[in-house]
Coordinates of C-alpha atoms in Angstrom, one line a residue:
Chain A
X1 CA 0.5 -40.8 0.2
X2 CA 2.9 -37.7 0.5
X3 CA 3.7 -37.3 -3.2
X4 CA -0.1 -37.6 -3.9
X5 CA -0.4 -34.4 -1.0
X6 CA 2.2 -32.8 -2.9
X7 CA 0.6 -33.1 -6.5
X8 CA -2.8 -32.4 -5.3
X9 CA -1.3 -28.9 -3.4
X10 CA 0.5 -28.4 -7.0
X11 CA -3.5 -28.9 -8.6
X12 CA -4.6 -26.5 -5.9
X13 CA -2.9 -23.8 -6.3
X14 CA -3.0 -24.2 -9.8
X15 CA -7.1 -23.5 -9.1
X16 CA -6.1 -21.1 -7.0
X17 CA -8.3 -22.9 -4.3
X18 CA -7.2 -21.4 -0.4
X19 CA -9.1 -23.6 1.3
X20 CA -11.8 -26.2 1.0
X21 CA -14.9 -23.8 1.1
X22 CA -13.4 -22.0 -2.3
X23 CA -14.5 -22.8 -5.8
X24 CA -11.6 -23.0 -7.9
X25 CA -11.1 -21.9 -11.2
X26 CA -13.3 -24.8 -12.4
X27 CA -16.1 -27.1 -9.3
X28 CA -13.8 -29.9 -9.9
X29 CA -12.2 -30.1 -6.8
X30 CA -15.6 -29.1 -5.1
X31 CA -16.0 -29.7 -1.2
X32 CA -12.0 -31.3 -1.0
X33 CA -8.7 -29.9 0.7
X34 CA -7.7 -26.6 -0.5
X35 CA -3.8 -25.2 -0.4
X36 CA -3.7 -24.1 3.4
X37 CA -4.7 -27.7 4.6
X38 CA -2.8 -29.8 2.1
X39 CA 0.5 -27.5 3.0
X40 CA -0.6 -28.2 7.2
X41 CA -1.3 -31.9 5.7
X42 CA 1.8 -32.5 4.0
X43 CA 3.6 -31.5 7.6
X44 CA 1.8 -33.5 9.3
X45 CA 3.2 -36.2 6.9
X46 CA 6.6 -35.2 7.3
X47 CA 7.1 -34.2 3.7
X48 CA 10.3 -31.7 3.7
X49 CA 9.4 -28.2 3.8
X50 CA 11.6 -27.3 0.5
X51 CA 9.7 -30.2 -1.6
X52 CA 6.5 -28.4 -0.2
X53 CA 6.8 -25.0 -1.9
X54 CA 9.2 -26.6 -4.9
X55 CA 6.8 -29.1 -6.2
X56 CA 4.1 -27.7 -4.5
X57 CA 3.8 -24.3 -4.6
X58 CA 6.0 -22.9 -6.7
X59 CA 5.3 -25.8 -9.5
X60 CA 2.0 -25.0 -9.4
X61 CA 2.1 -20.7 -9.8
X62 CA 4.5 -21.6 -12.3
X63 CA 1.5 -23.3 -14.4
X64 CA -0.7 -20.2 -13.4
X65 CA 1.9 -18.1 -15.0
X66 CA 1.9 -19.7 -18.0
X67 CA -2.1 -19.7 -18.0
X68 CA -2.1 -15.8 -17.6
X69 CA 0.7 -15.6 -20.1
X70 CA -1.8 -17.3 -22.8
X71 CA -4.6 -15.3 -21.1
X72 CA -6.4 -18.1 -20.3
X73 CA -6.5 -16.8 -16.7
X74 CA -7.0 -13.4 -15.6
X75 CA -6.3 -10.8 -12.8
X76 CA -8.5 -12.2 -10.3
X77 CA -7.8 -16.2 -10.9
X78 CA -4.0 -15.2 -10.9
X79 CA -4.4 -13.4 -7.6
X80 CA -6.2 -16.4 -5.9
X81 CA -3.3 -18.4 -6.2
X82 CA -1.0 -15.9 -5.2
X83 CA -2.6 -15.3 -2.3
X84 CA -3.5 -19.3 -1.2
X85 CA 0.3 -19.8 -2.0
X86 CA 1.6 -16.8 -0.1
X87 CA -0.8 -17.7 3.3
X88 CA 0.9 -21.5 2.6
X89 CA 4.4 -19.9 2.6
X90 CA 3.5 -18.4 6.0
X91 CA 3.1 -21.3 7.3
X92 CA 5.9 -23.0 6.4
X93 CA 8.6 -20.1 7.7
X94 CA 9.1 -21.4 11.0
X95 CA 9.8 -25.0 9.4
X96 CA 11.5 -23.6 6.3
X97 CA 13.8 -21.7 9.2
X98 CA 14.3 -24.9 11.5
X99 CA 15.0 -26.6 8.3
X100 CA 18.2 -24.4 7.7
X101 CA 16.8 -24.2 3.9
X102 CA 17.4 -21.7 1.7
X103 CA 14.8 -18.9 2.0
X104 CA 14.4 -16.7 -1.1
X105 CA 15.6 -13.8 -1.0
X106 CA 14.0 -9.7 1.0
X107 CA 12.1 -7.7 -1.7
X108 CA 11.9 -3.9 -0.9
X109 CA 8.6 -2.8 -2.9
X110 CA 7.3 1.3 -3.2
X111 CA 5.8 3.5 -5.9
X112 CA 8.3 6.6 -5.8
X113 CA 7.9 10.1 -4.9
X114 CA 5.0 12.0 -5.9
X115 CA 3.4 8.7 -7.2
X116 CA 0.1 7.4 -5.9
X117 CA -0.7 4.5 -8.4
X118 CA -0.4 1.7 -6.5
X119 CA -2.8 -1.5 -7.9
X120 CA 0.4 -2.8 -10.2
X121 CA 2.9 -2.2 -6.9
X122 CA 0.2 -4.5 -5.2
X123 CA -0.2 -6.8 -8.1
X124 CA 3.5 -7.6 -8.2
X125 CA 4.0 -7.8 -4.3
X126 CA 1.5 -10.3 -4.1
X127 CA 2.9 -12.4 -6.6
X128 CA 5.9 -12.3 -5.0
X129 CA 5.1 -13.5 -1.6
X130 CA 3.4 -16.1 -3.6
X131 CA 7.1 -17.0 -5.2
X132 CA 8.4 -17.4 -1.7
X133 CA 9.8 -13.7 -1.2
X134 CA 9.6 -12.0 2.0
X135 CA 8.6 -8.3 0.7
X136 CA 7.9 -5.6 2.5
X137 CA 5.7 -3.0 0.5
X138 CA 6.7 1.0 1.7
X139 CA 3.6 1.8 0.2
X140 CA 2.8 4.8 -2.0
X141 CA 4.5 8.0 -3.0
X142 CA 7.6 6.9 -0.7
X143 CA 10.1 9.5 -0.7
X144 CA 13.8 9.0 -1.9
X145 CA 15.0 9.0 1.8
X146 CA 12.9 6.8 3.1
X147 CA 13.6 4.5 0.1
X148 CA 17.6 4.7 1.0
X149 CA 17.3 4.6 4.6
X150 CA 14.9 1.1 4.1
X151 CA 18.1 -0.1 2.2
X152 CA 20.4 0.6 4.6
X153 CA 18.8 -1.0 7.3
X154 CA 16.9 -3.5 6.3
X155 CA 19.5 -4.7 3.6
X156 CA 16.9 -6.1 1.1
X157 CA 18.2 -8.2 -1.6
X158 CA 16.0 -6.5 -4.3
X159 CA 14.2 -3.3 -5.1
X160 CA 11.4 -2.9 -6.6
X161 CA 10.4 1.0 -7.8
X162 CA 7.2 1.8 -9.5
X163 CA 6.0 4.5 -11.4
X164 CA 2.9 5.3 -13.7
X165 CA 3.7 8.5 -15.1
X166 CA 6.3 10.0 -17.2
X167 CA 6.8 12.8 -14.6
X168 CA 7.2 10.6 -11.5
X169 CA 9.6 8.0 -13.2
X170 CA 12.2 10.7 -12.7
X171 CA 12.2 9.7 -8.9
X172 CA 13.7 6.5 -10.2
X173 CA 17.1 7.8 -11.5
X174 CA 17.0 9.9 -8.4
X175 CA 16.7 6.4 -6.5
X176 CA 19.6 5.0 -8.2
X177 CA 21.8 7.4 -7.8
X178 CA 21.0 8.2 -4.1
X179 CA 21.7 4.8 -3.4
X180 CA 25.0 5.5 -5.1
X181 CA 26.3 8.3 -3.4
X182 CA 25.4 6.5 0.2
X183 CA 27.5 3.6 -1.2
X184 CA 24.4 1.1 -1.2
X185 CA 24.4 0.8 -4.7
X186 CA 26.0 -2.5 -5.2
X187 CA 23.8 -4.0 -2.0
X188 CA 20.4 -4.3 -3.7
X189 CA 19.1 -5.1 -7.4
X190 CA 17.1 -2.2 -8.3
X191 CA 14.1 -3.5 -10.4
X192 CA 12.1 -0.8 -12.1
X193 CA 8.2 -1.4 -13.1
X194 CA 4.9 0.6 -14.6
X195 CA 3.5 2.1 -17.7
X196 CA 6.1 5.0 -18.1
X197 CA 9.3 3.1 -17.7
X198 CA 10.9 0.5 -20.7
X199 CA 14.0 -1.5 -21.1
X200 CA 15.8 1.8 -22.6
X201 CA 15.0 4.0 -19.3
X202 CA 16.4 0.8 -16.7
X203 CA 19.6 1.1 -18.3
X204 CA 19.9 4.9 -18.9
X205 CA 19.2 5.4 -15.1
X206 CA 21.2 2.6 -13.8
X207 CA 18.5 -0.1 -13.0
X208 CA 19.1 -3.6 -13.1
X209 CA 16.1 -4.8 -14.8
X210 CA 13.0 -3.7 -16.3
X211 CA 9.9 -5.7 -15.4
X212 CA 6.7 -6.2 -17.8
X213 CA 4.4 -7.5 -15.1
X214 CA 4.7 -9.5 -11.9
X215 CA 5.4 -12.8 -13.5
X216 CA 8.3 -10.9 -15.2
X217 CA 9.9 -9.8 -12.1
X218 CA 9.4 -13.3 -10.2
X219 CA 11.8 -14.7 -13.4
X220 CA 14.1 -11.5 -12.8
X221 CA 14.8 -11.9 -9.0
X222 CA 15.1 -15.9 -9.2
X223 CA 17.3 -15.3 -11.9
X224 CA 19.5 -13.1 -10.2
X225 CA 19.1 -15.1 -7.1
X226 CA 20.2 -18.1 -9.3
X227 CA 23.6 -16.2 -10.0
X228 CA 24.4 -15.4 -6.1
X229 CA 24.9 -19.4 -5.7
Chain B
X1 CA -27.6 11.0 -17.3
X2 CA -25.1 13.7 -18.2
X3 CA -22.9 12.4 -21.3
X4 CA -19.0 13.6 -21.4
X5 CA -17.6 12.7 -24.3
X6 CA -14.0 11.0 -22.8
X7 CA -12.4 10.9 -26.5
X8 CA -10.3 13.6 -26.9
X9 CA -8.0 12.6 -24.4
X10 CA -4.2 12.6 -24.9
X11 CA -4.1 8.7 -23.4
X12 CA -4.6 7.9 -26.4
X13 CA -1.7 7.8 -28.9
X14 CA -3.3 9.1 -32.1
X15 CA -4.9 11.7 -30.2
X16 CA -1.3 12.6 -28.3
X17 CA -0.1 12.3 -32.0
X18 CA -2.7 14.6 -33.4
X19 CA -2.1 17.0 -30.4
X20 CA 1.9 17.0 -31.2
X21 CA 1.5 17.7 -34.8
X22 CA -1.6 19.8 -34.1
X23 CA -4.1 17.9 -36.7
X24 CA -7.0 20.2 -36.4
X25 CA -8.9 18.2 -39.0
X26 CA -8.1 14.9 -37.0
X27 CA -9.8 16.9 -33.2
X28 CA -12.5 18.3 -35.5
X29 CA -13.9 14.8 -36.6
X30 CA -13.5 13.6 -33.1
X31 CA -15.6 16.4 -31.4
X32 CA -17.9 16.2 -34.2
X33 CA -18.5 12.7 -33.9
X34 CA -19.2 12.8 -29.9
X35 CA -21.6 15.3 -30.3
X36 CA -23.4 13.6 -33.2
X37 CA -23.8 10.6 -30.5
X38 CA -25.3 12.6 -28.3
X39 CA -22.6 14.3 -25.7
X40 CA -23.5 17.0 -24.0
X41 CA -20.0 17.8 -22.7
X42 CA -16.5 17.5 -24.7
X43 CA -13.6 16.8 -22.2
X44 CA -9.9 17.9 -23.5
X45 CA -7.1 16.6 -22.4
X46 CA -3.6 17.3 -23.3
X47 CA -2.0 14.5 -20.7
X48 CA 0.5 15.4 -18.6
X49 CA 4.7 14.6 -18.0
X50 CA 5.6 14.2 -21.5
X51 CA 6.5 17.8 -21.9
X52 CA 6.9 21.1 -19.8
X53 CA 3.8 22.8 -18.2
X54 CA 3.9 25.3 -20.7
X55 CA 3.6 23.4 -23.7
X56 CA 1.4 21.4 -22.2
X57 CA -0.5 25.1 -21.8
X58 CA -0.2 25.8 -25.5
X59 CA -1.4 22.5 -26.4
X60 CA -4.5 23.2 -24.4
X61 CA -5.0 26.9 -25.7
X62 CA -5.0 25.1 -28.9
X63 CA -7.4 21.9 -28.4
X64 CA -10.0 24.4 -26.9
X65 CA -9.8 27.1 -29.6
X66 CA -10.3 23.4 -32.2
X67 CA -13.0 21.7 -30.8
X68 CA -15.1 25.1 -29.9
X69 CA -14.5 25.7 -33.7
X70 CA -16.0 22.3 -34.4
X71 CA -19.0 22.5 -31.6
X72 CA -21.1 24.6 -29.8
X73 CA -21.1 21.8 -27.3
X74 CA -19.5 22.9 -23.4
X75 CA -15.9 21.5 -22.7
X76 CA -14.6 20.2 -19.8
X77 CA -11.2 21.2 -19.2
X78 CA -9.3 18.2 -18.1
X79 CA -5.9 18.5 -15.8
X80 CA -4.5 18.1 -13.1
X81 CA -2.1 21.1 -13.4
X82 CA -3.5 24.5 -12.4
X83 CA -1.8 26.7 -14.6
X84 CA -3.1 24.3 -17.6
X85 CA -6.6 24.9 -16.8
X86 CA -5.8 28.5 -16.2
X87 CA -4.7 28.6 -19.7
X88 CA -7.4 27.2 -21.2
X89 CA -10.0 29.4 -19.1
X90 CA -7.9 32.4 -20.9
X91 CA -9.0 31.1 -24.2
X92 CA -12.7 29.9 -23.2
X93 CA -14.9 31.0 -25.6
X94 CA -18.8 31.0 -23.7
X95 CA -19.9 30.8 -19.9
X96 CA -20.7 27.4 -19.2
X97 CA -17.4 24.8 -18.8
X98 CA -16.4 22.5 -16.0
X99 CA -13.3 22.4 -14.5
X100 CA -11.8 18.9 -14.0
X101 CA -10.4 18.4 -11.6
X102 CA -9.6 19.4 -7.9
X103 CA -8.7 16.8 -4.8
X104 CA -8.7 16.8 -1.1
X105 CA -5.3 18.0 -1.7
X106 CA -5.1 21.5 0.0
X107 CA -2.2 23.1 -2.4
X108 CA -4.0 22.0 -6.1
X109 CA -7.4 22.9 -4.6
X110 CA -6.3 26.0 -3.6
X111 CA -5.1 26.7 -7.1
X112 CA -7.6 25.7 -9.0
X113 CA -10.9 25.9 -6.9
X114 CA -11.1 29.6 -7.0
X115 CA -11.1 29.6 -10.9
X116 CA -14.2 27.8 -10.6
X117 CA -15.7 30.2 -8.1
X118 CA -14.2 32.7 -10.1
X119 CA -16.2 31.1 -13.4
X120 CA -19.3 29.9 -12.0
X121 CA -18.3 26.8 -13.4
X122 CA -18.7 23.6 -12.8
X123 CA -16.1 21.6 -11.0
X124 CA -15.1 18.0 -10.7
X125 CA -14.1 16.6 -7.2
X126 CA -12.1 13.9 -6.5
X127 CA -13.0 11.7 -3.2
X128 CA -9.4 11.6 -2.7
X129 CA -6.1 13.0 -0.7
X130 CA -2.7 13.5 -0.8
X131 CA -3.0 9.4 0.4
X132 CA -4.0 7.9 -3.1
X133 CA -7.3 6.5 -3.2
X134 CA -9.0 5.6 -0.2
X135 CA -9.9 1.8 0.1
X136 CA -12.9 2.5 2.0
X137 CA -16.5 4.4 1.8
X138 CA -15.8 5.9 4.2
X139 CA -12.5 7.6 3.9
X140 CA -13.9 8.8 0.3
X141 CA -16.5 10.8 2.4
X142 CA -14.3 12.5 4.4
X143 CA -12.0 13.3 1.3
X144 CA -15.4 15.0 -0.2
X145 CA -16.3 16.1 3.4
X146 CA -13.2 18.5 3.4
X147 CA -13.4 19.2 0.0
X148 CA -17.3 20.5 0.2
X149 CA -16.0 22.8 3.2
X150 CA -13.5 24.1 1.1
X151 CA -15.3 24.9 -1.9
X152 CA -18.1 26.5 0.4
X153 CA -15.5 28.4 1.9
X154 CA -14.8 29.8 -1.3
X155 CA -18.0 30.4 -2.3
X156 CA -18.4 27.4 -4.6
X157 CA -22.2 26.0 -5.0
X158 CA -23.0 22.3 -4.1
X159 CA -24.6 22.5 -7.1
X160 CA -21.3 23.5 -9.0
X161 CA -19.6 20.6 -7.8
X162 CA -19.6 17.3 -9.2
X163 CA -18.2 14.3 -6.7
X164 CA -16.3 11.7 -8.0
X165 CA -16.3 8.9 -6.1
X166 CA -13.2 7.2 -7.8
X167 CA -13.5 3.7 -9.6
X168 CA -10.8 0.8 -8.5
X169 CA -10.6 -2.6 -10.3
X170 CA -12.7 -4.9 -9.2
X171 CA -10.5 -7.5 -10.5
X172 CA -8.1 -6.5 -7.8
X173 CA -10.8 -6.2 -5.2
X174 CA -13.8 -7.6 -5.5
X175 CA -15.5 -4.9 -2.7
X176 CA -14.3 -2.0 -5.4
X177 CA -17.7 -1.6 -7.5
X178 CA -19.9 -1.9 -4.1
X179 CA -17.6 0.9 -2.6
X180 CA -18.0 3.2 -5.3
X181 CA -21.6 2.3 -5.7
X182 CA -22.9 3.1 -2.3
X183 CA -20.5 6.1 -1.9
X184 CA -22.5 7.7 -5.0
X185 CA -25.5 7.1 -2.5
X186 CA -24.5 8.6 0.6
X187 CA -22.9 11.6 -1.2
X188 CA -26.1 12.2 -3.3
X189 CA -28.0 12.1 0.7
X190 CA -25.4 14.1 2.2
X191 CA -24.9 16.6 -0.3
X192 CA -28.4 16.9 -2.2
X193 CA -27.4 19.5 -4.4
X194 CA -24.3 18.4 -5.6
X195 CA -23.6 16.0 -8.3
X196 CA -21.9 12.8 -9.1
X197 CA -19.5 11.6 -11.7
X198 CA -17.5 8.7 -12.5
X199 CA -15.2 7.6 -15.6
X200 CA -16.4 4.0 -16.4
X201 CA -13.2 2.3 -17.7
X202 CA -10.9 1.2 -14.5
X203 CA -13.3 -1.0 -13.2
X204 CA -13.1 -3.7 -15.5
X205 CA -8.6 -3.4 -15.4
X206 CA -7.6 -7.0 -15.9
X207 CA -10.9 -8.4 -17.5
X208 CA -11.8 -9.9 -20.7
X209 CA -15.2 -8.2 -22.7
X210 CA -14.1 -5.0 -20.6
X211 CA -17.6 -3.5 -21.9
X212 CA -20.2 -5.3 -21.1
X213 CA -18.7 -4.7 -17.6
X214 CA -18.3 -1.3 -18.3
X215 CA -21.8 -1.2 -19.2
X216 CA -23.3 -3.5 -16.5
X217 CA -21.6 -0.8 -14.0
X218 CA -22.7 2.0 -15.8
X219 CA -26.9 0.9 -15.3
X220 CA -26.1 0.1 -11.6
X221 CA -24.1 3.5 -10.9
X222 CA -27.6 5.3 -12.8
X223 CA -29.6 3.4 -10.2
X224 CA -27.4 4.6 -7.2
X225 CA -27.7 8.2 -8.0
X226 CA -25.1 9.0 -10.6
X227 CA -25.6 12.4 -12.6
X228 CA -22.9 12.3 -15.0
X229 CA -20.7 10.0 -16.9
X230 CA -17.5 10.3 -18.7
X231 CA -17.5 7.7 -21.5
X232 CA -16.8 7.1 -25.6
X233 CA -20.4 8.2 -26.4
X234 CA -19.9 6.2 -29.9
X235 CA -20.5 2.9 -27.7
X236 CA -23.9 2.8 -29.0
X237 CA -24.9 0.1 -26.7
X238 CA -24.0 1.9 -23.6
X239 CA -26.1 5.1 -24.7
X240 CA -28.9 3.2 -25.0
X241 CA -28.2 1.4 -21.6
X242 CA -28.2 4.7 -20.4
X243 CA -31.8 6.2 -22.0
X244 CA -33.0 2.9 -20.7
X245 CA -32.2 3.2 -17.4
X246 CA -32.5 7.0 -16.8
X247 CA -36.2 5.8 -17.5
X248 CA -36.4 3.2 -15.4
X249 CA -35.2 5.1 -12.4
X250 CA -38.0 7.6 -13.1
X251 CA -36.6 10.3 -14.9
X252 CA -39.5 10.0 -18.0
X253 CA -39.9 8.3 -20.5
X254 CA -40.0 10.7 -23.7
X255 CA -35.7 11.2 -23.4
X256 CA -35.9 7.3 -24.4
X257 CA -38.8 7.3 -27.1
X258 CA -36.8 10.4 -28.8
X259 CA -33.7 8.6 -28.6
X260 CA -35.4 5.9 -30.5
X261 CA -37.3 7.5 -32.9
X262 CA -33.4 9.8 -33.8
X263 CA -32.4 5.8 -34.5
X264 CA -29.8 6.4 -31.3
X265 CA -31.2 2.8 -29.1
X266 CA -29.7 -0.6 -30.3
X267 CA -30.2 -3.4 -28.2

């Protein structure tokens, strides 16, 4: 009974269904559970908490990644399942927590200084609480202060910086090396993201990774989270 | 509707390209061809953070002397840097322009408002702050709130200033269309002599067939009140959406038999 929960969560999100009064990418699953009562389901069935968002969750926005990858799904269907997965994942912390299990990694997210673009910032936040990270978004043109000082004390594993413009990227090397001279550096992956920024300018400012798009930085961060092991 | 022609916009890389190498042959063809599909206003822009303010201030002296060489037709100066538009207003060739663009943003509305008062021109306002763009209806009307105040207190005319309400992706947020929809309306009854404005493209970020999105928005924004679009005027269809529906929301009927008759409406 549980592994059937567990692959129709996995189907779920896949349609990116929250609950059982939304329609899904396609009507096939018309009328039945959606992710939030299959994930409260699949407690009440004892299934562990870890095989819940492995098989379950993550499985599944892994598929919807691949189906926005091949543009088969867009914005809106992507963002469905983000946000069904990342509502599940809040109601798993406490059990996750109990559970002793490993929970994925803090993700520091702002659009830098002077900046106010703020849909792709969004776009990759969301997908990241739907990978199981705890984020906390700073918001918009977030000065280089604040940036550091949300470092310092909230020790995040990861940092995301975005930027749309050629102008405001700047703030980005300023970033880095801020978090440099207040000894930080080597605290937090600093993951740069937006339509200004490439490969080239990560490295020639320090950055640890240059992200295409939110799918991108979820393989980044587990990646790197891989590695810590 | 009022048509500005959105083409000769350094977003674009062969228009950036053309801009760098200065390719007055390559601007001329674009202006021409904007005008030949019936805009009524050329914007210019020179984009902004790939070089210094003043060559981004030489690039614009230049794209206005081109394109006023290649058409009578009224520019709107495009940027978002002050001493850019001041540039190009040095160069302006005629009376009537529009200035593009000011924000709730007390230091770049101080700096570029009084040109416009200064000019008599007109003058695109943002419905936003130092904040980013409001989510909400209502936040956008008290952007333009404090922006009208302003501008009066500068001596600028409602009917100088053209609102925009700001466009978000509705693929993001599914609200996005209705909130710039119905804050056209209530600043077209608050406001009655000012004007509205709205570039089409962002709402349809993240969609497949972008246009007929584009487009769809474009006949309901007519319907709310909308006096002025910035769009590629060579999307044929869209022209005609828009002599079709500036009829049907009672603004006569002869602007869309003409357009006919000049072979301008495909459906």
């Amino acid at each position: 009974m549980s592994q059937d929960t567990i692959a129709r969560l996995k189907e779920n999100v896949i349609q990116g269904r929250k609950t059982k009064d939304d329609e899904g990418v396609d009507d096939s699953l018309s009328g039945t559970p959606g992710v939030l009562e299959l994930t409260r389901l699949a407690l009440e069935e004892k299934v562990s908490p870890d095989i819940i968002v492995n098989h379950g969750l993550t499985a599944g926005m892994q598929v919807v990644g691949d189906k926005f990858a091949t543009k088969e799904y867009f914005i809106p269907d992507m963002l469905a399942s983000a946000e069904a997965v990342g509502e599940a994942t809040a109601i798993l912390k406490p059990y996750l927590e109990a559970s002793n299990s490993e929970i994925k990694g803090k993700f520091t997210i702002a659009t830098v200084k002077g900046d106010i673009h703020d849909i792709g910032k969004n776009i990759v936040a969301t997908l990241l609480r739907g990978a199981g990270y705890e984020v906390v978004d700073l918001g918009i043109n977030v000065p280089t202060e604040k940036i550091v000082q949300m470092v310092r004390e909230n020790k995040p594993d990861f940092l995301g910086l975005s930027a749309l413009l050629t102008t405001t990227m700047l703030a980005m090397g300023e970033v880095v090396r801020e978090l440099e001279a207040s000894g930080l550096r080597d605290k937090v992956k600093v993951l740069i993201g937006g339509a200004a920024v490439s490969d080239e300018y990560a490295q020639e400012i320090g950055a640890d990774a240059y992200c295409v798009d939110g799918f991108h930085a979820i393989k980044m961060v587990d990646t790197f989270q891989q590695r810590k092991l | 509707m009022l048509i500005i022609g959105e083409n000769i916009n350094a977003s674009t890389r062969a228009v950036a390209e053309a801009i760098t190498t200065r390719n007055q042959e390559f601007v001329t063809e674009l202006a021409q061809a904007e005008v030949a599909a019936g805009a009524d206003f050329i914007d210019v822009n020179v984009g902004a953070g790939s070089s210094s303010s003043q060559d981004e201030a030489r690039a614009m002296k230049w794209l206005v002397a081109v394109v006023q060489q290649a058409t009578d037709k009224p520019l709107v100066i495009d940027s978002d840097c002050p001493e850019v538009i001041r540039a190009a207003l040095n160069k302006y060739q005629g009376k009537r322009l529009i200035i593009n663009s000011v924000t709730a943003e007390p230091q770049r509305l101080e700096a570029v408002a009084p040109l416009a008062a200064e000019w008599g021109s007109g003058l695109v306002a943002l419905a936003m702050g130092t904040g980013g763009i409001p989510n909400s209806v209502e936040q956008r009307l008290d952007a333009c709130e404090w922006i009208m105040t302003q501008l009066t207190r500068l001596g600028i005319k409602p009917e100088q200033i053209y609102f925009d309400p700001l466009v978000l992706p509705v693929a993001v947020d599914s609200k996005q269309a209705l909130v710039t929809l119905r804050t056209i309306e209530q600043i077209k009854s608050r406001y009655p002599g000012a004007k509205t404005v709205i570039g089409l493209s962002n709402i349809s970020y993240g969609l497949p067939k972008r246009k007929l999105i584009n487009r769809t928005f474009l006949v309901m924004a007519a319907y709310a009140g909308l006096d002025a679009v910035i769009i590629n005027p060579l999307d044929a269809k869209a022209m005609s959406l828009i002599k079709a529906a500036d009829m049907l929301i009672g603004k006569g009927s002869r602007g869309y038999t003409r357009a006919y008759r000049a072979g301008a409406i495909v459906d």
